Amino acid sequence: MAYAEKVYKVRNGRQTKQFTWKAKYKRPDGTYGSESGFDTKTAAIAFGEEQEAAARRGNWIDPALQRKHFGVFVRKTWMPAKSKRGNTMDRRWNHLEQHIFPRWEHVELNAITWFDVDAWQQTLTCDDTTRGHCVSLMSTILTGAVDAKHLLVNPLFGRRRTVATGAAAAATKLKKSDEEKWAPVEAVLRIADRMGPVNGLHVLTCAFTGLGWGESAGLHRRNTLLLRRQAYDGGFFECPIIRVDAELGSLAEYTRRGPNGERLGGVLQLEPPKNNEARPRDIDIPPFLAQLLRYHLDDWPHDMVFSTPGGKYWRRGNFLRQNLRPAADGREGLPRVKGHAARPAWAPIKPGLTMRDLRHTHDTYQDQIGVRESLAHEQAGHKRPGIKSVYQHPTPEMREQRLAGLQDIFERGMSNLGWETLWGRVSLSKRRIVVVSQKSPK
């Protein structure tokens, strides 16, 4: 049964007549716990009885754990127990160090309220998406605190944060419009042509396959131009594919972190794809792209299909700065000087285009040509929601129609530009059949 004890204050090494009350109560394991600092005996006993009642209900939380600082719980308990891909861990530590810890590191877990968190996130100077990620990460951590018996409830769970409206929203960085998130095929072709038969083919491949940056930059020649073969219409359907490998299918670039978030150096290596349930996949390639890839692999001496000229992995920032940004955004011309040839000026084609926009572009093309939902999700590496994902599956006829549609988009783009060749490697003088369909003789 709970009871209270006097705790006398000490001044200059001597006990005084002043005192407070300490609550003593029985924990679930039969030992006694205590909590000091009560002004009255009644308050101390009430607290102790409340702890014992919670123990009988089975939902007792140690008050000492509830008072643990948020930063201590994150560093010592949550982050070590929630190990993820290196890039995910680096991104979490960045959110914690840059935005969350300056405000919450030394706050006790049970002192965190939704009102304070919502007010805080509105003051962050980062973009609104990052604000949302920070609040989401905090909520995930506090759910972990509930699971670890540090809190009874997560005060952030299920709450909708306040977002900027009106003038405040206008002051933040504007998001891209839907039109800016994808590129017409003519723009893709012109940018690819500027970038040449290696880096330009990289851009073209992403736009017509939906490969993400890590998947394309980490593409190995052993996973390129493989063959899909399925029974179809009395024969077989065949088409070349690119495979996103489940083990080493994505190039990851991040900072390796130690147990407490300390930086241990940069990492640039192949890892499993981010979502290992849907992202490993075989992507059907239209004939024009298969032809270009075949020419490229015949000439290219390196294992990685889209590496640097020296065969090393591209860093995303370097690829954008040296290749995509000048080709898409335009550049100034430079005169010939000693040691450097003249450089022609380039007018802008699609300013701001990113490799992620090319992934948007591919899925937009799929929607444009009416690719069936089961196949569209499979080819883009998206997990299809709902019961239809269980019962509906891509068929060879669906694949045939998709490839024909993508081939047509390419050929119409070339025709609109008045081009018959691209880097001298593909000709439209004879239209190609999209799918090889071998029928058994009757």
CSV table of C-alpha atoms in Angstrom, one decimal:
chain,number,residue,atom,x,y,z
A,1,MET,CA,0.0,0.0,0.0
A,2,ALA,CA,1.3,3.5,-0.8
A,3,TYR,CA,2.5,5.7,1.9
A,4,ALA,CA,4.5,8.9,2.4
A,5,GLU,CA,7.8,9.8,4.1
A,6,LYS,CA,9.2,13.2,5.2
A,7,VAL,CA,12.3,14.4,3.3
A,8,TYR,CA,14.1,17.1,5.3
A,9,LYS,CA,16.0,19.8,3.4
A,10,VAL,CA,19.7,20.2,4.1
A,11,ARG,CA,21.5,23.5,4.2
A,12,ASN,CA,25.3,23.9,4.6
A,13,GLY,CA,25.5,20.2,5.4
A,14,ARG,CA,23.0,20.4,8.2
A,15,GLN,CA,19.4,19.1,8.3
A,16,THR,CA,16.8,21.9,8.7
A,17,LYS,CA,13.3,21.7,10.0
A,18,GLN,CA,11.9,22.3,6.5
A,19,PHE,CA,10.7,19.2,4.7
A,20,THR,CA,8.8,17.9,1.7
A,21,TRP,CA,7.0,14.6,1.2
A,22,LYS,CA,8.2,11.5,-0.7
A,23,ALA,CA,5.7,9.0,-2.1
A,24,LYS,CA,6.4,5.3,-1.7
A,25,TYR,CA,4.6,2.8,-3.8
A,26,LYS,CA,4.8,-0.8,-4.9
A,27,ARG,CA,5.9,-1.5,-8.5
A,28,PRO,CA,4.6,-4.3,-10.6
A,29,ASP,CA,7.6,-6.4,-9.8
A,30,GLY,CA,7.0,-6.1,-6.0
A,31,THR,CA,9.8,-3.6,-5.3
A,32,TYR,CA,9.1,-0.2,-4.0
A,33,GLY,CA,9.5,3.0,-6.0
A,34,SER,CA,9.6,6.5,-4.8
A,35,GLU,CA,8.9,10.1,-6.0
A,36,SER,CA,10.0,13.1,-4.1
A,37,GLY,CA,9.0,16.8,-4.0
A,38,PHE,CA,5.4,16.8,-2.8
A,39,ASP,CA,4.2,19.7,-0.6
A,40,THR,CA,1.7,17.6,1.4
A,41,LYS,CA,1.4,14.1,2.7
A,42,THR,CA,-2.0,13.8,1.0
A,43,ALA,CA,-0.6,14.6,-2.4
A,44,ALA,CA,2.3,12.1,-2.0
A,45,ILE,CA,0.0,9.3,-1.0
A,46,ALA,CA,-2.4,10.1,-3.8
A,47,PHE,CA,0.4,9.9,-6.3
A,48,GLY,CA,1.6,6.6,-4.8
A,49,GLU,CA,-2.0,5.1,-5.0
A,50,GLU,CA,-2.3,6.3,-8.6
A,51,GLN,CA,0.9,4.4,-9.5
A,52,GLU,CA,-0.3,1.2,-7.7
A,53,ALA,CA,-3.7,1.4,-9.5
A,54,ALA,CA,-1.9,1.7,-12.8
A,55,ALA,CA,0.2,-1.3,-11.9
A,56,ARG,CA,-2.9,-3.3,-11.2
A,57,ARG,CA,-4.4,-2.3,-14.6
A,58,GLY,CA,-1.2,-3.3,-16.3
A,59,ASN,CA,-0.5,0.2,-17.8
A,60,TRP,CA,2.0,1.5,-15.2
A,61,ILE,CA,4.9,3.6,-16.7
A,62,ASP,CA,8.0,4.3,-14.6
A,63,PRO,CA,7.9,8.1,-13.9
A,64,ALA,CA,11.7,8.2,-14.2
A,65,LEU,CA,11.4,6.9,-17.8
A,66,GLN,CA,8.7,9.5,-18.6
A,67,ARG,CA,11.1,12.2,-17.5
A,68,LYS,CA,13.9,11.0,-19.8
A,69,HIS,CA,15.0,13.7,-22.2
A,70,PHE,CA,13.9,13.4,-25.7
A,71,GLY,CA,17.5,13.5,-27.1
A,72,VAL,CA,18.7,10.8,-24.6
A,73,PHE,CA,15.8,8.5,-25.7
A,74,VAL,CA,16.5,9.1,-29.4
A,75,ARG,CA,20.3,8.6,-29.1
A,76,LYS,CA,20.4,5.7,-26.7
A,77,THR,CA,17.3,3.8,-27.4
A,78,TRP,CA,15.3,4.6,-30.5
A,79,MET,CA,17.9,5.2,-33.2
A,80,PRO,CA,20.0,2.1,-32.3
A,81,ALA,CA,16.8,-0.1,-32.4
A,82,LYS,CA,15.5,1.3,-35.7
A,83,SER,CA,18.4,0.7,-38.0
A,84,LYS,CA,17.4,1.4,-41.7
A,85,ARG,CA,19.2,1.8,-45.0
A,86,GLY,CA,22.2,4.1,-44.7
A,87,ASN,CA,20.5,6.9,-46.6
A,88,THR,CA,17.4,6.8,-44.4
A,89,MET,CA,19.5,7.0,-41.3
A,90,ASP,CA,21.5,9.9,-42.6
A,91,ARG,CA,18.3,11.8,-43.5
A,92,ARG,CA,16.8,11.1,-40.0
A,93,TRP,CA,20.0,12.4,-38.3
A,94,ASN,CA,19.9,15.5,-40.5
A,95,HIS,CA,16.3,16.3,-39.5
A,96,LEU,CA,17.2,15.7,-35.9
A,97,GLU,CA,20.3,17.8,-35.8
A,98,GLN,CA,19.2,20.6,-38.0
A,99,HIS,CA,15.6,21.1,-36.9
A,100,ILE,CA,14.4,18.9,-34.0
A,101,PHE,CA,17.2,18.8,-31.4
A,102,PRO,CA,17.7,22.5,-31.1
A,103,ARG,CA,14.2,22.8,-29.7
A,104,TRP,CA,13.4,19.3,-28.2
A,105,GLU,CA,16.7,17.5,-27.3
A,106,HIS,CA,16.6,18.5,-23.6
A,107,VAL,CA,12.8,18.4,-23.1
A,108,GLU,CA,11.4,15.5,-21.0
A,109,LEU,CA,9.3,13.0,-22.9
A,110,ASN,CA,6.2,13.6,-20.8
A,111,ALA,CA,6.5,17.4,-21.3
A,112,ILE,CA,6.0,17.3,-25.1
A,113,THR,CA,2.5,18.4,-26.1
A,114,TRP,CA,0.9,18.7,-29.5
A,115,PHE,CA,0.2,22.4,-29.0
A,116,ASP,CA,3.9,23.1,-28.5
A,117,VAL,CA,5.0,20.9,-31.4
A,118,ASP,CA,2.5,22.4,-33.8
A,119,ALA,CA,3.5,25.9,-32.8
A,120,TRP,CA,7.2,25.1,-33.2
A,121,GLN,CA,6.9,23.5,-36.6
A,122,GLN,CA,5.2,26.7,-37.9
A,123,THR,CA,8.4,28.7,-37.0
A,124,LEU,CA,10.8,26.5,-38.9
A,125,THR,CA,12.4,28.3,-41.8
A,126,CYS,CA,12.7,25.1,-44.0
A,127,ASP,CA,10.2,24.2,-46.7
A,128,ASP,CA,6.8,22.9,-45.7
A,129,THR,CA,7.6,19.3,-46.8
A,130,THR,CA,10.6,19.2,-44.5
A,131,ARG,CA,8.4,20.5,-41.6
A,132,GLY,CA,6.0,17.7,-42.2
A,133,HIS,CA,8.8,15.2,-42.2
A,134,CYS,CA,10.2,16.5,-38.9
A,135,VAL,CA,6.8,16.3,-37.2
A,136,SER,CA,6.2,12.8,-38.7
A,137,LEU,CA,9.7,11.7,-37.4
A,138,MET,CA,8.9,13.1,-33.9
A,139,SER,CA,5.6,11.2,-33.9
A,140,THR,CA,7.2,8.0,-34.9
A,141,ILE,CA,9.8,8.4,-32.2
A,142,LEU,CA,7.1,9.1,-29.5
A,143,THR,CA,5.2,6.0,-30.7
A,144,GLY,CA,8.4,4.1,-30.1
A,145,ALA,CA,8.5,5.7,-26.6
A,146,VAL,CA,5.0,4.3,-26.0
A,147,ASP,CA,6.1,0.8,-27.2
A,148,ALA,CA,9.2,1.0,-25.0
A,149,LYS,CA,7.1,1.8,-21.9
A,150,HIS,CA,8.4,5.4,-21.6
A,151,LEU,CA,5.0,7.0,-22.3
A,152,LEU,CA,1.4,6.0,-22.0
A,153,VAL,CA,0.2,7.7,-25.2
A,154,ASN,CA,1.8,9.5,-28.1
A,155,PRO,CA,0.5,13.1,-28.0
A,156,LEU,CA,1.2,13.6,-31.7
A,157,PHE,CA,-0.5,10.6,-33.0
A,158,GLY,CA,-3.3,11.3,-35.6
A,159,ARG,CA,-3.0,15.1,-35.3
A,160,ARG,CA,-3.1,17.3,-38.3
A,161,ARG,CA,-0.5,20.0,-38.3
A,162,THR,CA,-1.2,23.7,-39.1
A,163,VAL,CA,0.0,24.7,-42.5
A,164,ALA,CA,0.7,28.2,-43.8
A,165,THR,CA,-2.2,29.9,-45.7
A,166,GLY,CA,-2.7,33.2,-47.6
A,167,ALA,CA,0.3,35.5,-47.4
A,168,ALA,CA,2.3,33.2,-45.2
A,169,ALA,CA,2.0,30.4,-47.8
A,170,ALA,CA,3.0,32.8,-50.6
A,171,ALA,CA,6.1,33.6,-48.8
A,172,THR,CA,7.3,30.0,-48.8
A,173,LYS,CA,9.0,28.4,-51.8
A,174,LEU,CA,6.5,27.5,-54.4
A,175,LYS,CA,6.1,23.9,-55.5
A,176,LYS,CA,6.4,22.8,-59.1
A,177,SER,CA,3.1,22.8,-61.0
A,178,ASP,CA,1.9,19.5,-62.5
A,179,GLU,CA,3.1,20.7,-65.9
A,180,GLU,CA,6.6,21.3,-64.6
A,181,LYS,CA,6.9,17.8,-63.1
A,182,TRP,CA,7.1,16.0,-66.4
A,183,ALA,CA,8.6,16.7,-69.8
A,184,PRO,CA,7.1,16.5,-73.4
A,185,VAL,CA,9.0,13.9,-75.4
A,186,GLU,CA,10.4,16.6,-77.7
A,187,ALA,CA,12.0,18.3,-74.7
A,188,VAL,CA,13.4,15.0,-73.5
A,189,LEU,CA,14.9,14.2,-77.0
A,190,ARG,CA,16.4,17.6,-77.4
A,191,ILE,CA,18.0,17.5,-73.9
A,192,ALA,CA,19.3,13.9,-74.5
A,193,ASP,CA,20.7,15.0,-77.9
A,194,ARG,CA,22.7,17.8,-76.3
A,195,MET,CA,24.1,15.5,-73.6
A,196,GLY,CA,25.5,12.9,-76.1
A,197,PRO,CA,25.1,9.2,-76.6
A,198,VAL,CA,26.0,8.2,-73.0
A,199,ASN,CA,24.6,10.8,-70.6
A,200,GLY,CA,21.8,11.6,-73.0
A,201,LEU,CA,20.9,7.9,-73.2
A,202,HIS,CA,20.8,7.9,-69.4
A,203,VAL,CA,18.1,10.7,-69.5
A,204,LEU,CA,16.2,9.0,-72.3
A,205,THR,CA,16.2,5.6,-70.4
A,206,CYS,CA,14.8,7.2,-67.2
A,207,ALA,CA,12.1,8.9,-69.2
A,208,PHE,CA,10.9,5.7,-71.0
A,209,THR,CA,11.4,3.2,-68.1
A,210,GLY,CA,10.8,5.1,-64.9
A,211,LEU,CA,14.1,4.2,-63.3
A,212,GLY,CA,14.9,6.3,-60.3
A,213,TRP,CA,18.3,8.0,-60.0
A,214,GLY,CA,19.8,5.3,-57.8
A,215,GLU,CA,18.4,2.6,-60.0
A,216,SER,CA,19.8,4.1,-63.2
A,217,ALA,CA,23.1,5.2,-61.8
A,218,GLY,CA,23.6,1.8,-60.3
A,219,LEU,CA,22.5,-0.2,-63.4
A,220,HIS,CA,24.9,-3.0,-64.3
A,221,ARG,CA,25.3,-4.4,-67.8
A,222,ARG,CA,24.4,-7.9,-66.5
A,223,ASN,CA,20.9,-6.5,-65.7
A,224,THR,CA,20.5,-4.8,-69.1
A,225,LEU,CA,18.8,-6.3,-72.2
A,226,LEU,CA,17.7,-9.5,-70.5
A,227,LEU,CA,14.7,-11.3,-72.1
A,228,ARG,CA,11.2,-11.7,-70.9
A,229,ARG,CA,9.5,-14.7,-72.4
A,230,GLN,CA,5.8,-15.6,-71.8
A,231,ALA,CA,3.4,-18.0,-73.4
A,232,TYR,CA,1.0,-15.9,-75.6
A,233,ASP,CA,-1.5,-16.5,-78.4
A,234,GLY,CA,-0.3,-20.0,-79.3
A,235,GLY,CA,3.4,-18.9,-79.2
A,236,PHE,CA,5.5,-16.7,-77.0
A,237,PHE,CA,5.7,-13.0,-76.2
A,238,GLU,CA,9.3,-11.8,-76.0
A,239,CYS,CA,10.8,-8.4,-75.2
A,240,PRO,CA,14.0,-7.0,-73.8
A,241,ILE,CA,14.0,-5.9,-70.2
A,242,ILE,CA,16.0,-3.9,-67.6
A,243,ARG,CA,16.2,-5.6,-64.2
A,244,VAL,CA,16.2,-3.7,-60.9
A,245,ASP,CA,18.1,-6.2,-58.7
A,246,ALA,CA,16.7,-6.9,-55.3
A,247,GLU,CA,20.1,-7.2,-53.7
A,248,LEU,CA,22.3,-4.4,-55.3
A,249,GLY,CA,19.8,-2.6,-57.4
A,250,SER,CA,20.3,1.0,-56.3
A,251,LEU,CA,23.2,3.4,-55.9
A,252,ALA,CA,23.1,5.0,-52.5
A,253,GLU,CA,24.9,8.2,-51.6
A,254,TYR,CA,24.9,9.3,-48.0
A,255,THR,CA,27.0,10.1,-44.9
A,256,ARG,CA,27.6,7.1,-42.7
A,257,ARG,CA,26.6,7.7,-39.1
A,258,GLY,CA,27.8,6.3,-35.8
A,259,PRO,CA,25.6,5.2,-32.9
A,260,ASN,CA,25.2,8.8,-31.6
A,261,GLY,CA,24.9,10.4,-35.0
A,262,GLU,CA,28.6,11.2,-35.4
A,263,ARG,CA,29.7,11.5,-39.1
A,264,LEU,CA,31.9,8.7,-40.2
A,265,GLY,CA,32.5,9.7,-43.8
A,266,GLY,CA,30.7,9.6,-47.1
A,267,VAL,CA,29.3,6.4,-48.8
A,268,LEU,CA,28.7,5.8,-52.5
A,269,GLN,CA,27.8,2.2,-53.0
A,270,LEU,CA,25.2,-0.3,-54.3
A,271,GLU,CA,22.5,-1.3,-51.9
A,272,PRO,CA,19.0,-2.9,-52.1
A,273,PRO,CA,16.3,-0.6,-53.5
A,274,LYS,CA,14.5,1.6,-51.0
A,275,ASN,CA,11.2,-0.3,-51.1
A,276,ASN,CA,12.2,-3.9,-51.5
A,277,GLU,CA,8.7,-5.1,-52.0
A,278,ALA,CA,7.8,-3.3,-55.2
A,279,ARG,CA,10.9,-1.6,-56.5
A,280,PRO,CA,12.8,-4.8,-57.6
A,281,ARG,CA,11.3,-5.4,-61.0
A,282,ASP,CA,11.8,-6.2,-64.7
A,283,ILE,CA,11.0,-3.2,-66.9
A,284,ASP,CA,9.9,-3.9,-70.5
A,285,ILE,CA,11.9,-1.8,-73.0
A,286,PRO,CA,10.5,-0.4,-76.3
A,287,PRO,CA,12.5,-1.3,-79.4
A,288,PHE,CA,14.2,2.1,-80.0
A,289,LEU,CA,15.6,2.1,-76.5
A,290,ALA,CA,16.8,-1.5,-76.8
A,291,GLN,CA,18.6,-0.6,-80.0
A,292,LEU,CA,20.3,2.4,-78.4
A,293,LEU,CA,21.3,0.4,-75.3
A,294,ARG,CA,22.7,-2.4,-77.5
A,295,TYR,CA,24.9,0.1,-79.4
A,296,HIS,CA,25.9,1.7,-76.2
A,297,LEU,CA,27.0,-1.6,-74.5
A,298,ASP,CA,28.9,-2.6,-77.6
A,299,ASP,CA,31.1,0.5,-77.3
A,300,TRP,CA,31.1,1.0,-73.5
A,301,PRO,CA,34.0,-0.6,-71.7
A,302,HIS,CA,32.7,-0.4,-68.1
A,303,ASP,CA,30.4,-2.7,-66.1
A,304,MET,CA,28.1,0.2,-65.0
A,305,VAL,CA,25.9,1.2,-67.9
A,306,PHE,CA,25.7,4.9,-67.0
A,307,SER,CA,29.0,5.6,-65.1
A,308,THR,CA,31.5,8.4,-65.5
A,309,PRO,CA,33.9,8.2,-68.5
A,310,GLY,CA,36.3,6.6,-66.0
A,311,GLY,CA,33.9,3.9,-65.0
A,312,LYS,CA,33.1,5.3,-61.5
A,313,TYR,CA,29.7,5.9,-60.0
A,314,TRP,CA,28.2,9.3,-60.7
A,315,ARG,CA,27.4,11.5,-57.7
A,316,ARG,CA,24.0,13.0,-58.2
A,317,GLY,CA,25.2,16.6,-57.7
A,318,ASN,CA,28.1,16.2,-60.2
A,319,PHE,CA,25.8,14.6,-62.8
A,320,LEU,CA,23.3,17.4,-62.5
A,321,ARG,CA,25.8,20.2,-62.5
A,322,GLN,CA,28.0,18.9,-65.3
A,323,ASN,CA,25.3,17.4,-67.6
A,324,LEU,CA,21.6,17.9,-66.9
A,325,ARG,CA,21.5,21.5,-65.7
A,326,PRO,CA,23.4,23.0,-68.7
A,327,ALA,CA,21.4,20.9,-71.2
A,328,ALA,CA,18.0,21.6,-69.7
A,329,ASP,CA,18.5,25.2,-68.3
A,330,GLY,CA,20.8,26.5,-71.0
A,331,ARG,CA,24.3,27.9,-70.8
A,332,GLU,CA,26.3,30.9,-72.0
A,333,GLY,CA,28.7,30.5,-74.9
A,334,LEU,CA,32.4,30.8,-74.4
A,335,PRO,CA,35.0,32.0,-76.9
A,336,ARG,CA,38.0,29.9,-77.8
A,337,VAL,CA,40.9,30.5,-75.5
A,338,LYS,CA,44.3,28.8,-75.0
A,339,GLY,CA,43.7,25.4,-73.7
A,340,HIS,CA,39.9,25.4,-74.2
A,341,ALA,CA,37.8,25.1,-77.4
A,342,ALA,CA,35.0,27.5,-78.0
A,343,ARG,CA,31.7,26.5,-76.5
A,344,PRO,CA,28.4,27.3,-78.2
A,345,ALA,CA,25.5,28.9,-76.2
A,346,TRP,CA,22.5,26.7,-75.4
A,347,ALA,CA,19.0,28.2,-75.0
A,348,PRO,CA,16.9,26.8,-72.2
A,349,ILE,CA,14.7,23.7,-73.1
A,350,LYS,CA,13.1,22.6,-69.8
A,351,PRO,CA,14.5,24.7,-66.9
A,352,GLY,CA,14.6,23.0,-63.6
A,353,LEU,CA,14.1,19.4,-65.0
A,354,THR,CA,15.4,16.8,-62.5
A,355,MET,CA,16.0,13.1,-62.7
A,356,ARG,CA,13.0,12.6,-60.5
A,357,ASP,CA,10.9,14.6,-63.0
A,358,LEU,CA,11.9,12.0,-65.6
A,359,ARG,CA,10.3,9.3,-63.4
A,360,HIS,CA,7.2,11.4,-63.3
A,361,THR,CA,7.5,11.7,-67.1
A,362,HIS,CA,7.5,7.9,-67.6
A,363,ASP,CA,4.4,7.4,-65.5
A,364,THR,CA,2.7,10.3,-67.2
A,365,TYR,CA,3.4,8.6,-70.6
A,366,GLN,CA,2.0,5.4,-69.3
A,367,ASP,CA,-1.2,7.2,-68.3
A,368,GLN,CA,-1.3,9.0,-71.6
A,369,ILE,CA,-1.3,5.7,-73.6
A,370,GLY,CA,-3.8,4.0,-71.3
A,371,VAL,CA,-1.5,1.4,-69.7
A,372,ARG,CA,-3.6,-0.9,-67.5
A,373,GLU,CA,-3.2,-0.2,-63.8
A,374,SER,CA,-1.7,-3.6,-62.9
A,375,LEU,CA,1.0,-3.1,-65.4
A,376,ALA,CA,1.6,0.6,-64.8
A,377,HIS,CA,2.2,-0.1,-61.1
A,378,GLU,CA,4.5,-3.0,-61.8
A,379,GLN,CA,6.6,-1.1,-64.4
A,380,ALA,CA,7.0,2.0,-62.2
A,381,GLY,CA,7.9,0.0,-59.1
A,382,HIS,CA,4.8,1.2,-57.2
A,383,LYS,CA,2.9,-1.0,-54.7
A,384,ARG,CA,-0.7,-1.1,-56.0
A,385,PRO,CA,-3.2,-0.5,-53.2
A,386,GLY,CA,-6.4,-2.4,-52.7
A,387,ILE,CA,-7.7,-5.9,-53.3
A,388,LYS,CA,-7.3,-5.5,-57.1
A,389,SER,CA,-3.5,-5.9,-56.5
A,390,VAL,CA,-4.3,-9.5,-55.5
A,391,TYR,CA,-6.6,-10.4,-58.3
A,392,GLN,CA,-5.4,-8.5,-61.4
A,393,HIS,CA,-2.1,-9.2,-63.2
A,394,PRO,CA,-0.3,-7.9,-66.3
A,395,THR,CA,-0.8,-10.0,-69.5
A,396,PRO,CA,1.4,-10.2,-72.6
A,397,GLU,CA,-1.2,-8.3,-74.5
A,398,MET,CA,-1.1,-5.5,-72.0
A,399,ARG,CA,2.7,-5.4,-72.3
A,400,GLU,CA,2.5,-5.4,-76.1
A,401,GLN,CA,0.2,-2.4,-76.0
A,402,ARG,CA,2.4,-0.5,-73.6
A,403,LEU,CA,5.5,-1.0,-75.7
A,404,ALA,CA,3.6,0.0,-78.8
A,405,GLY,CA,2.4,3.2,-77.1
A,406,LEU,CA,5.9,4.1,-75.9
A,407,GLN,CA,7.4,3.5,-79.3
A,408,ASP,CA,4.8,5.7,-80.8
A,409,ILE,CA,5.5,8.5,-78.4
A,410,PHE,CA,9.2,8.3,-79.3
A,411,GLU,CA,8.6,8.2,-83.1
A,412,ARG,CA,6.1,11.1,-83.0
A,413,GLY,CA,8.5,13.1,-81.0
A,414,MET,CA,11.3,12.5,-83.5
A,415,SER,CA,8.9,13.3,-86.4
A,416,ASN,CA,7.8,16.6,-84.7
A,417,LEU,CA,11.4,17.6,-84.4
A,418,GLY,CA,12.1,16.6,-88.0
A,419,TRP,CA,14.8,14.1,-86.9
A,420,GLU,CA,15.5,10.7,-88.4
A,421,THR,CA,18.5,9.8,-86.3
A,422,LEU,CA,19.6,10.3,-82.7
A,423,TRP,CA,23.4,10.5,-82.3
A,424,GLY,CA,23.5,8.6,-85.6
A,425,ARG,CA,22.3,5.4,-83.8
A,426,VAL,CA,18.6,5.0,-84.5
A,427,SER,CA,16.8,5.5,-87.8
A,428,LEU,CA,13.1,6.0,-88.4
A,429,SER,CA,13.4,5.3,-92.1
A,430,LYS,CA,11.8,2.0,-91.4
A,431,ARG,CA,9.3,1.7,-88.5
A,432,ARG,CA,10.0,-1.2,-86.3
A,433,ILE,CA,7.6,-3.8,-84.9
A,434,VAL,CA,7.3,-3.3,-81.1
A,435,VAL,CA,7.0,-6.9,-79.9
A,436,VAL,CA,8.4,-10.2,-80.9
A,437,SER,CA,5.5,-12.6,-80.9
A,438,GLN,CA,6.4,-16.1,-81.9
A,439,LYS,CA,3.4,-18.2,-82.8
A,440,SER,CA,3.5,-22.0,-83.0
A,441,PRO,CA,2.7,-23.4,-86.5
A,442,LYS,CA,-0.7,-24.9,-86.8
